[in-house]
Amino acid sequence: MASLTINGGRILNGEVICQGSKNSALPILAACYLIKGKCEIHNCPRLSDIDATINILRSLGCDVVFLNNTVTVDSTKAFGYEIPEELMHEMRSSIIFLGAVLGRNGRAVISTPGGCEIGLRPIDLHISAMKKFGVIINEEHGVLDCKCEGGLKGTAVTLSFPSVGATENIILAAATAEGTTTILNAAREPEVTDLADFLNACGAKIHCSAGAITITGVKELRGASHSVIPDRIVCATYLCAAAVTRGEVTVKDIVPAHLGGVLPVFEEMGCDIKLLHRQIKLTAPVRLKRIDKISTQPYPGFPTDLQALFTTLACVANGTSVIVENIFECRFKHVPELIKMGACIKTEGRVAVVEGVPRLCGANVNSPDLRGSCALIIAGLSAKGTTTVNKLYHLDRGYAEFEKNLNDLGADVYRTEEDDAKKSEQQTNS
Ligand code: UD1
């Protein structure tokens, strides 16, 4: 298992180009299965979650080529409807294939998905929505056998919570269903709109408005080219790296509006934010100020995916900050690791109270999940001494060339693969 070593205390300065959005690329690649033709998806980041999605597409019979940052998917001759259990377990978002496979075949056999351990992450909203399309689902030993004879029929779904994945699955199922589907209380994340934009380029009829999405089913979709939107979470991660190291960093190739719920929090902490065309420049203060309260919410509110990173910022801010996690019930697993680094945090249920300390200290810590791993790396950048972040496979699910980009900004971080670590241990012992 790879780990990352960070020699802390270096100020980050400079420019970084933002990667394409993982959370957009995954459903868009799944959508390619619905299309009997060839699609070119540009701006796809090189990530293990993208590789896992490509493996699923190939297992279903698609021809897939990943060259530079473009994934070409030809689903013309694909016919599969069964996704092997080991592929489903590789990542949570594999559930997004349910709508695409059912939409294409009227049949899907899948098992319950894997992914980050940040809470229960049930799929009840996905399942109940599919049933509304006329799908009959039998579950046995964790395998869902889903059938819809005579094709999917458009329906009206009101989500009890604006789940991102459930909204995307419903869009996928509805795109080629018979008749019209409406989703009330739909998720409004930019990644949902990006999926709709891609499908519309393929001939779908999807209309997104505040809180509601209307999909008029079409007979067939045609292949198209699409460029995935920039990753707003990765963009904010680099801004956090600048903020915590008293640096000045410009993130390029981004959509500033996608960070509307986040930029005011940086400002509240004393950072200067300048918006340029498709760029954001952050200049950090000498010491960050405390955050009154961060409360994670569905978009356009403060994203749960940035909660761990802002917890790190609060750890070194001047004063006491309150952070409330409303989306996932187990998303404070980075907290005990930050405490190992000298952070002063108390959690109760969904609330963390963080009392800022002047500086964290380097330690040996374990990544708890994807965003938690980043929070620990950012903590290591500002800490006194050396930090080692283990279980780096979490990071590789979501961040492309992270250590190279940090080093280009002036950090001192390096990766050690398990074999290298063992070798150097053996050399030291011999
Ligand atoms: C997506 C993002 C993830 C982000 C999350 C919330 C991808 C690949 N992942 O995950 O990075 O943190 O949105 O912005 O896009 N829920 C149910 N039943 C369901 C579905 C969800 O109760 O059937 C609950 C979940 O347990 C969670 C909440 O709804 O508490 C939000 O989940 P959801 O929006 O579905 O997140 P994901 O699509 O899994």
Coordinates of C-alpha atoms and ligand atoms in Angstrom, one line a residue:
M1 CA 0.0 0.0 0.0
A2 CA 1.4 3.4 -1.0
S3 CA 2.0 6.2 1.5
L4 CA 2.8 9.9 1.1
T5 CA 5.5 11.6 3.1
I6 CA 5.2 15.4 3.6
N7 CA 7.9 17.6 4.9
G8 CA 5.7 20.4 6.3
G9 CA 6.2 24.2 6.6
R10 CA 6.6 25.2 3.0
I11 CA 4.6 28.1 1.6
L12 CA 2.7 27.2 -1.6
N13 CA 2.8 29.7 -4.4
G14 CA 2.0 29.6 -8.1
E15 CA -0.5 28.2 -10.6
V16 CA -2.2 24.9 -11.1
I17 CA -4.5 23.6 -13.8
C18 CA -7.6 21.9 -12.4
Q19 CA -8.5 18.3 -13.5
G20 CA -11.8 17.3 -14.9
S21 CA -14.5 16.3 -12.5
K22 CA -14.5 12.7 -11.3
N23 CA -18.2 12.9 -10.2
S24 CA -19.2 14.2 -13.6
A25 CA -17.0 11.7 -15.6
L26 CA -18.4 8.6 -13.8
P27 CA -22.1 9.0 -14.7
I28 CA -21.3 10.3 -18.1
L29 CA -19.2 7.2 -18.9
A30 CA -22.0 5.0 -17.5
A31 CA -24.4 7.0 -19.8
C32 CA -22.3 5.9 -22.8
Y33 CA -23.7 2.4 -22.3
L34 CA -27.2 3.8 -23.2
I35 CA -26.0 5.0 -26.6
K36 CA -25.7 2.6 -29.5
G37 CA -22.7 4.4 -31.0
K38 CA -19.4 6.0 -30.3
C39 CA -18.8 8.7 -27.7
E40 CA -15.7 10.7 -27.0
I41 CA -15.5 12.0 -23.4
H42 CA -12.8 14.6 -23.0
N43 CA -11.2 16.1 -19.8
C44 CA -11.4 12.7 -18.0
P45 CA -8.9 12.6 -15.1
R46 CA -6.6 9.6 -14.7
L47 CA -8.0 8.0 -11.6
S48 CA -8.6 4.5 -10.2
D49 CA -12.4 5.2 -10.1
I50 CA -12.3 6.0 -13.9
D51 CA -10.4 2.7 -14.5
A52 CA -13.0 0.8 -12.5
T53 CA -15.8 2.4 -14.6
I54 CA -14.0 1.5 -17.8
N55 CA -13.7 -2.1 -16.6
I56 CA -17.4 -2.2 -16.0
L57 CA -18.1 -0.9 -19.5
R58 CA -15.7 -3.5 -21.0
S59 CA -17.4 -6.3 -19.0
L60 CA -20.7 -5.2 -20.6
G61 CA -19.2 -5.5 -24.1
C62 CA -18.2 -2.0 -24.9
D63 CA -14.9 -1.1 -26.8
V64 CA -13.1 1.5 -24.6
V65 CA -9.9 3.4 -25.2
F66 CA -8.4 5.8 -22.7
L67 CA -5.8 8.0 -24.4
N68 CA -4.4 11.2 -22.8
N69 CA -7.5 12.5 -21.1
T70 CA -10.1 11.3 -23.6
V71 CA -12.2 8.1 -23.1
T72 CA -13.7 6.8 -26.3
V73 CA -16.6 4.4 -25.7
D74 CA -18.2 2.4 -28.5
S75 CA -21.3 0.6 -27.2
T76 CA -22.6 -0.3 -30.6
K77 CA -22.3 -4.1 -30.1
A78 CA -22.6 -4.2 -26.3
F79 CA -25.3 -6.5 -24.9
G80 CA -24.3 -7.3 -21.3
Y81 CA -26.7 -6.7 -18.4
E82 CA -24.8 -8.4 -15.6
I83 CA -22.0 -6.5 -13.7
P84 CA -19.6 -8.8 -11.8
E85 CA -19.7 -8.4 -8.1
E86 CA -16.0 -7.6 -7.7
L87 CA -16.4 -4.7 -10.2
M88 CA -19.5 -3.4 -8.4
H89 CA -17.6 -3.4 -5.1
E90 CA -14.7 -1.3 -6.3
M91 CA -16.6 1.9 -6.0
R92 CA -19.9 3.3 -4.7
S93 CA -20.8 5.1 -8.0
S94 CA -21.1 1.7 -9.8
I95 CA -24.8 1.9 -8.8
I96 CA -25.1 4.5 -11.6
F97 CA -25.0 1.7 -14.1
L98 CA -28.4 0.5 -12.9
G99 CA -30.3 3.2 -14.9
A100 CA -28.1 2.9 -18.0
V101 CA -28.2 -0.9 -18.2
L102 CA -31.9 -1.0 -17.5
G103 CA -32.5 1.7 -20.1
R104 CA -30.7 -0.2 -22.7
N105 CA -31.7 -3.8 -22.0
G106 CA -34.7 -3.7 -19.7
R107 CA -32.7 -6.1 -17.5
A108 CA -29.8 -5.6 -15.0
V109 CA -28.2 -7.9 -12.6
I110 CA -26.0 -6.0 -10.1
S111 CA -24.8 -6.4 -6.5
T112 CA -24.9 -3.6 -3.8
P113 CA -22.0 -1.1 -4.4
G114 CA -18.8 -0.4 -2.5
G115 CA -17.0 2.9 -2.0
C116 CA -15.9 5.2 0.8
E117 CA -16.9 4.2 4.3
I118 CA -18.5 7.5 5.2
G119 CA -21.9 6.3 6.3
L120 CA -24.7 3.8 5.6
R121 CA -25.0 5.0 2.0
P122 CA -28.2 3.1 1.3
I123 CA -29.6 2.8 -2.3
D124 CA -33.3 2.8 -1.3
L125 CA -34.0 5.9 -3.3
H126 CA -32.5 4.4 -6.5
I127 CA -34.4 1.2 -6.0
S128 CA -37.8 2.7 -5.3
A129 CA -37.4 5.1 -8.4
M130 CA -36.6 2.1 -10.7
K131 CA -39.7 0.4 -9.5
K132 CA -41.8 3.4 -10.5
F133 CA -40.5 2.8 -14.1
G134 CA -42.2 -0.6 -14.0
V135 CA -39.0 -2.5 -13.0
I136 CA -39.4 -5.6 -10.9
I137 CA -36.5 -6.2 -8.5
N138 CA -35.6 -9.4 -6.7
E139 CA -32.9 -9.3 -4.1
E140 CA -31.1 -12.4 -3.0
H141 CA -27.8 -12.5 -1.1
G142 CA -26.9 -8.9 -2.0
V143 CA -27.6 -9.5 -5.7
L144 CA -30.3 -7.4 -7.4
D145 CA -32.0 -9.0 -10.3
C146 CA -34.0 -6.2 -12.1
K147 CA -36.3 -6.8 -15.0
C148 CA -38.7 -4.7 -17.0
E149 CA -40.7 -6.5 -19.6
G150 CA -42.0 -4.3 -22.3
G151 CA -39.6 -1.4 -21.6
L152 CA -39.4 1.3 -19.0
K153 CA -42.3 3.7 -18.7
G154 CA -41.9 7.4 -17.8
T155 CA -43.0 8.3 -14.3
A156 CA -43.1 11.0 -11.6
V157 CA -40.6 10.7 -8.8
T158 CA -40.4 12.9 -5.7
L159 CA -37.2 12.4 -3.9
S160 CA -37.3 12.6 -0.1
F161 CA -33.7 13.8 -0.2
P162 CA -32.0 15.4 -3.3
S163 CA -29.6 12.4 -3.8
V164 CA -27.0 13.1 -6.5
G165 CA -26.7 9.4 -7.5
A166 CA -30.5 8.7 -7.4
T167 CA -31.2 11.8 -9.6
E168 CA -28.5 10.7 -12.1
N169 CA -29.9 7.1 -12.2
I170 CA -33.4 8.4 -12.8
I171 CA -32.2 10.6 -15.6
L172 CA -30.4 7.7 -17.2
A173 CA -33.4 5.4 -16.9
A174 CA -35.8 8.1 -18.2
A175 CA -33.7 9.2 -21.2
T176 CA -35.0 6.4 -23.5
A177 CA -38.1 5.4 -21.5
E178 CA -41.6 5.7 -23.0
G179 CA -43.2 9.0 -22.1
T180 CA -42.2 11.8 -19.8
T181 CA -40.5 11.6 -16.4
T182 CA -40.4 14.3 -13.8
I183 CA -38.1 14.4 -10.8
L184 CA -39.1 16.7 -7.9
N185 CA -36.6 17.7 -5.2
A186 CA -33.9 16.6 -7.7
A187 CA -30.2 17.2 -6.9
R188 CA -28.9 20.4 -8.5
E189 CA -25.2 19.7 -8.4
P190 CA -23.2 20.9 -11.5
E191 CA -22.3 17.2 -12.2
V192 CA -26.1 16.4 -12.6
T193 CA -26.4 19.3 -15.1
D194 CA -23.2 18.1 -16.9
L195 CA -24.8 14.6 -17.3
A196 CA -28.0 16.2 -18.7
D197 CA -25.9 18.4 -21.1
F198 CA -24.1 15.3 -22.4
L199 CA -27.2 13.3 -22.9
N200 CA -28.9 16.3 -24.7
A201 CA -25.9 16.4 -27.0
C202 CA -26.7 12.7 -27.8
G203 CA -30.3 13.6 -28.6
A204 CA -32.0 13.3 -25.2
K205 CA -34.7 15.8 -24.1
I206 CA -33.9 16.8 -20.6
H207 CA -34.8 20.1 -19.0
C208 CA -33.4 21.1 -15.6
S209 CA -34.9 23.9 -13.6
A210 CA -34.7 24.8 -9.9
G211 CA -35.5 21.6 -8.0
A212 CA -37.3 19.8 -10.9
I213 CA -36.0 17.9 -13.9
T214 CA -38.2 16.9 -16.8
I215 CA -37.1 14.1 -19.2
T216 CA -39.1 13.3 -22.3
G217 CA -38.0 9.9 -23.4
V218 CA -36.6 9.4 -27.0
K219 CA -36.4 6.2 -29.0
E220 CA -32.6 6.2 -29.4
L221 CA -29.6 8.2 -28.5
R222 CA -26.7 8.9 -30.9
G223 CA -22.9 9.2 -30.1
A224 CA -21.5 12.6 -29.3
S225 CA -18.3 14.3 -28.0
H226 CA -18.4 16.0 -24.6
S227 CA -15.9 17.7 -22.3
V228 CA -16.4 17.0 -18.6
I229 CA -16.6 20.1 -16.3
P230 CA -13.7 21.0 -14.1
D231 CA -13.6 19.4 -10.6
R232 CA -14.9 22.0 -8.1
I233 CA -13.8 19.9 -5.1
V234 CA -10.2 19.5 -6.5
C235 CA -10.1 23.2 -7.2
A236 CA -11.1 24.0 -3.6
T237 CA -8.5 21.4 -2.4
Y238 CA -5.6 23.4 -4.0
L239 CA -7.1 26.7 -2.5
C240 CA -7.1 25.0 0.9
A241 CA -3.5 24.0 0.4
A242 CA -2.7 27.7 -0.2
A243 CA -4.8 28.9 2.7
V244 CA -3.2 26.5 5.2
T245 CA 0.4 27.3 4.2
R246 CA 0.0 31.1 4.1
G247 CA 0.5 30.9 0.3
E248 CA -0.9 32.5 -2.9
V249 CA -2.2 30.1 -5.5
T250 CA -4.2 30.5 -8.7
V251 CA -6.3 27.5 -9.9
K252 CA -6.9 27.6 -13.6
D253 CA -9.5 26.1 -16.0
I254 CA -12.3 26.1 -13.5
V255 CA -15.9 27.5 -13.3
P256 CA -15.9 29.9 -10.3
A257 CA -19.7 29.9 -10.1
H258 CA -19.5 26.2 -9.0
L259 CA -17.8 27.3 -5.8
G260 CA -20.4 29.8 -4.8
G261 CA -21.1 28.1 -1.5
V262 CA -17.4 27.8 -0.6
L263 CA -15.6 31.0 -1.5
P264 CA -17.4 33.1 1.2
V265 CA -16.0 30.7 3.8
F266 CA -12.4 31.3 2.6
E267 CA -13.1 35.0 2.9
E268 CA -14.6 34.6 6.3
M269 CA -11.3 32.9 7.3
G270 CA -9.4 36.0 6.1
C271 CA -8.3 34.8 2.6
D272 CA -8.4 37.3 -0.3
I273 CA -10.2 35.8 -3.3
K274 CA -9.9 37.2 -6.8
L275 CA -12.1 35.8 -9.6
L276 CA -10.7 35.9 -13.1
H277 CA -12.0 34.3 -16.2
R278 CA -12.1 30.5 -15.5
Q279 CA -9.5 31.1 -12.6
I280 CA -9.5 31.7 -8.9
K281 CA -6.6 33.3 -7.0
L282 CA -6.4 32.9 -3.3
T283 CA -4.0 34.9 -1.1
A284 CA -3.9 33.6 2.5
P285 CA -3.5 35.7 5.6
V286 CA -0.7 35.2 8.1
R287 CA -3.1 33.3 10.4
L288 CA -6.5 32.0 9.3
K289 CA -9.5 33.3 11.3
R290 CA -12.0 30.9 12.9
I291 CA -15.2 29.9 11.0
D292 CA -18.4 30.8 12.8
K293 CA -20.2 27.7 11.5
I294 CA -20.0 25.5 8.4
S295 CA -23.1 23.4 7.8
T296 CA -22.9 20.9 4.8
Q297 CA -25.9 21.0 2.5
P298 CA -26.9 19.8 -1.0
Y299 CA -25.7 22.2 -3.8
P300 CA -25.6 25.2 -3.9
G301 CA -24.8 24.9 -0.1
F302 CA -21.4 24.0 1.4
P303 CA -20.4 20.6 0.0
T304 CA -19.9 17.6 2.3
D305 CA -16.9 16.7 0.1
L306 CA -15.0 19.7 1.5
Q307 CA -16.0 19.3 5.2
A308 CA -12.8 17.3 6.0
L309 CA -10.5 19.9 4.3
F310 CA -12.1 22.8 6.1
T311 CA -11.9 20.9 9.4
T312 CA -8.1 21.0 8.8
L313 CA -8.2 24.7 8.1
A314 CA -10.1 25.2 11.3
C315 CA -7.5 23.2 13.2
V316 CA -4.9 26.0 12.7
A317 CA -7.3 29.0 12.6
N318 CA -7.3 31.6 15.4
G319 CA -10.3 30.7 17.6
T320 CA -13.1 28.1 17.8
S321 CA -15.0 26.9 14.8
V322 CA -18.1 24.8 14.5
I323 CA -18.7 22.3 11.7
V324 CA -22.0 20.4 11.2
E325 CA -22.1 17.4 8.8
N326 CA -25.7 17.0 7.5
I327 CA -25.2 14.7 4.5
F328 CA -23.3 11.6 5.7
E329 CA -23.5 10.4 9.3
C330 CA -19.9 8.9 9.6
R331 CA -17.8 11.6 7.9
F332 CA -15.6 12.6 10.8
K333 CA -13.1 9.7 10.5
H334 CA -10.3 12.1 9.7
V335 CA -10.8 13.7 13.2
P336 CA -8.8 11.1 15.3
E337 CA -6.0 11.3 12.8
L338 CA -5.9 15.1 13.0
I339 CA -5.9 14.8 16.8
K340 CA -2.7 12.6 16.4
M341 CA -1.2 15.7 14.7
G342 CA -2.0 17.9 17.7
A343 CA -5.4 19.2 16.6
C344 CA -8.0 20.1 19.3
I345 CA -11.4 18.7 18.1
K346 CA -14.4 17.5 19.9
T347 CA -17.2 15.7 18.0
E348 CA -20.7 14.8 19.1
G349 CA -22.9 13.2 16.5
R350 CA -22.9 15.3 13.4
V351 CA -21.1 18.3 15.1
A352 CA -17.4 19.0 15.4
V353 CA -16.1 21.8 17.6
V354 CA -12.6 22.7 16.6
E355 CA -10.3 24.9 18.7
G356 CA -7.5 26.2 16.6
V357 CA -3.9 25.7 17.6
P358 CA -1.0 27.7 16.3
R359 CA 0.6 24.8 14.5
L360 CA 0.1 21.0 13.9
C361 CA 2.9 18.5 14.3
G362 CA 3.9 15.9 11.8
A363 CA 2.7 12.3 12.6
N364 CA 2.1 8.9 11.0
V365 CA -1.6 8.9 10.0
N366 CA -4.1 6.7 8.1
S367 CA -6.4 7.9 5.3
P368 CA -9.9 7.1 6.3
D369 CA -11.6 7.9 2.9
L370 CA -11.0 9.9 -0.2
R371 CA -11.6 13.5 1.1
G372 CA -10.2 12.5 4.5
S373 CA -6.9 11.6 2.9
C374 CA -6.6 15.1 1.4
A375 CA -7.5 16.7 4.7
L376 CA -4.5 14.9 6.3
I377 CA -2.1 15.8 3.4
I378 CA -3.2 19.5 3.7
A379 CA -2.6 19.2 7.5
G380 CA 0.8 17.8 6.8
L381 CA 1.7 20.7 4.5
S382 CA 1.3 23.1 7.3
A383 CA 2.6 20.9 10.1
K384 CA 6.0 21.2 11.9
G385 CA 8.1 18.2 10.8
T386 CA 7.3 15.2 8.7
T387 CA 3.9 13.6 8.2
T388 CA 3.3 10.2 6.6
V389 CA -0.2 9.5 5.2
N390 CA -0.9 5.8 4.7
K391 CA -3.5 4.0 2.6
L392 CA -3.0 6.3 -0.3
Y393 CA -5.3 4.3 -2.5
H394 CA -8.2 6.5 -1.2
L395 CA -6.5 9.6 -2.7
D396 CA -5.9 7.9 -6.1
R397 CA -9.6 7.4 -6.5
G398 CA -10.1 11.2 -6.9
Y399 CA -6.9 13.2 -7.4
A400 CA -4.7 13.0 -10.5
E401 CA -1.0 13.9 -10.2
F402 CA -1.7 15.4 -6.8
E403 CA 1.9 15.2 -5.4
K404 CA 3.4 16.5 -8.6
N405 CA 1.1 19.5 -8.6
L406 CA 1.8 20.2 -4.9
N407 CA 5.5 20.0 -5.5
D408 CA 5.3 22.3 -8.5
L409 CA 3.6 24.8 -6.1
G410 CA 6.6 24.5 -3.7
A411 CA 5.6 21.6 -1.4
D412 CA 8.0 18.8 -0.4
V413 CA 6.0 15.6 -0.7
Y414 CA 6.9 12.2 -2.1
R415 CA 5.2 8.8 -2.5
T416 CA 6.5 5.5 -1.3
E417 CA 5.1 2.3 -2.7
E418 CA 4.8 -0.6 -0.3
D419 CA 7.6 -2.5 -2.0
D420 CA 10.0 0.4 -1.7
A421 CA 9.1 0.8 2.0
K422 CA 9.8 -2.9 2.6
K423 CA 13.1 -2.7 0.7
S424 CA 14.3 0.3 2.7
E425 CA 13.2 -1.4 6.0
Q426 CA 15.1 -4.6 5.0
Q427 CA 18.2 -2.5 4.1
T428 CA 18.0 -0.7 7.4
N429 CA 17.6 -4.0 9.3
S430 CA 20.5 -5.8 7.4
Ligands
UD1_1 C1 -22.3 11.9 -4.6 C2 -20.9 12.2 -4.8 C3 -20.2 12.3 -3.4 C4 -20.8 13.4 -2.6 C5 -22.3 13.2 -2.5 C6 -23.1 14.3 -1.8 C7 -20.4 11.0 -6.8 C8 -19.7 9.8 -7.5 N1 -20.3 11.0 -5.5 O1 -22.5 10.7 -3.8 O2 -18.8 12.7 -3.7 O3 -20.2 13.4 -1.3 O4 -22.9 13.0 -3.8 O5 -22.8 15.5 -2.4 O6 -21.0 11.8 -7.5 N2 -29.1 8.4 0.4 C9 -30.1 7.5 0.9 N3 -30.7 6.6 0.0 C10 -30.3 6.6 -1.3 C11 -29.3 7.4 -1.8 C12 -28.7 8.3 -0.9 O7 -30.5 7.6 2.0 O8 -30.8 5.7 -2.0 C13 -28.5 9.3 1.4 C14 -27.0 9.0 1.6 O9 -26.9 8.0 2.6 C15 -26.5 10.3 2.1 C16 -27.3 11.3 1.2 O10 -28.5 10.6 0.8 O11 -26.7 10.5 3.4 C17 -26.6 11.9 0.1 O12 -26.2 10.8 -0.8 P1 -26.1 11.1 -2.4 O13 -26.4 12.5 -2.8 O14 -26.9 10.0 -3.1 O15 -24.6 10.8 -2.6 P2 -23.9 10.0 -3.7 O16 -24.6 10.1 -5.0 O17 -23.6 8.6 -3.2

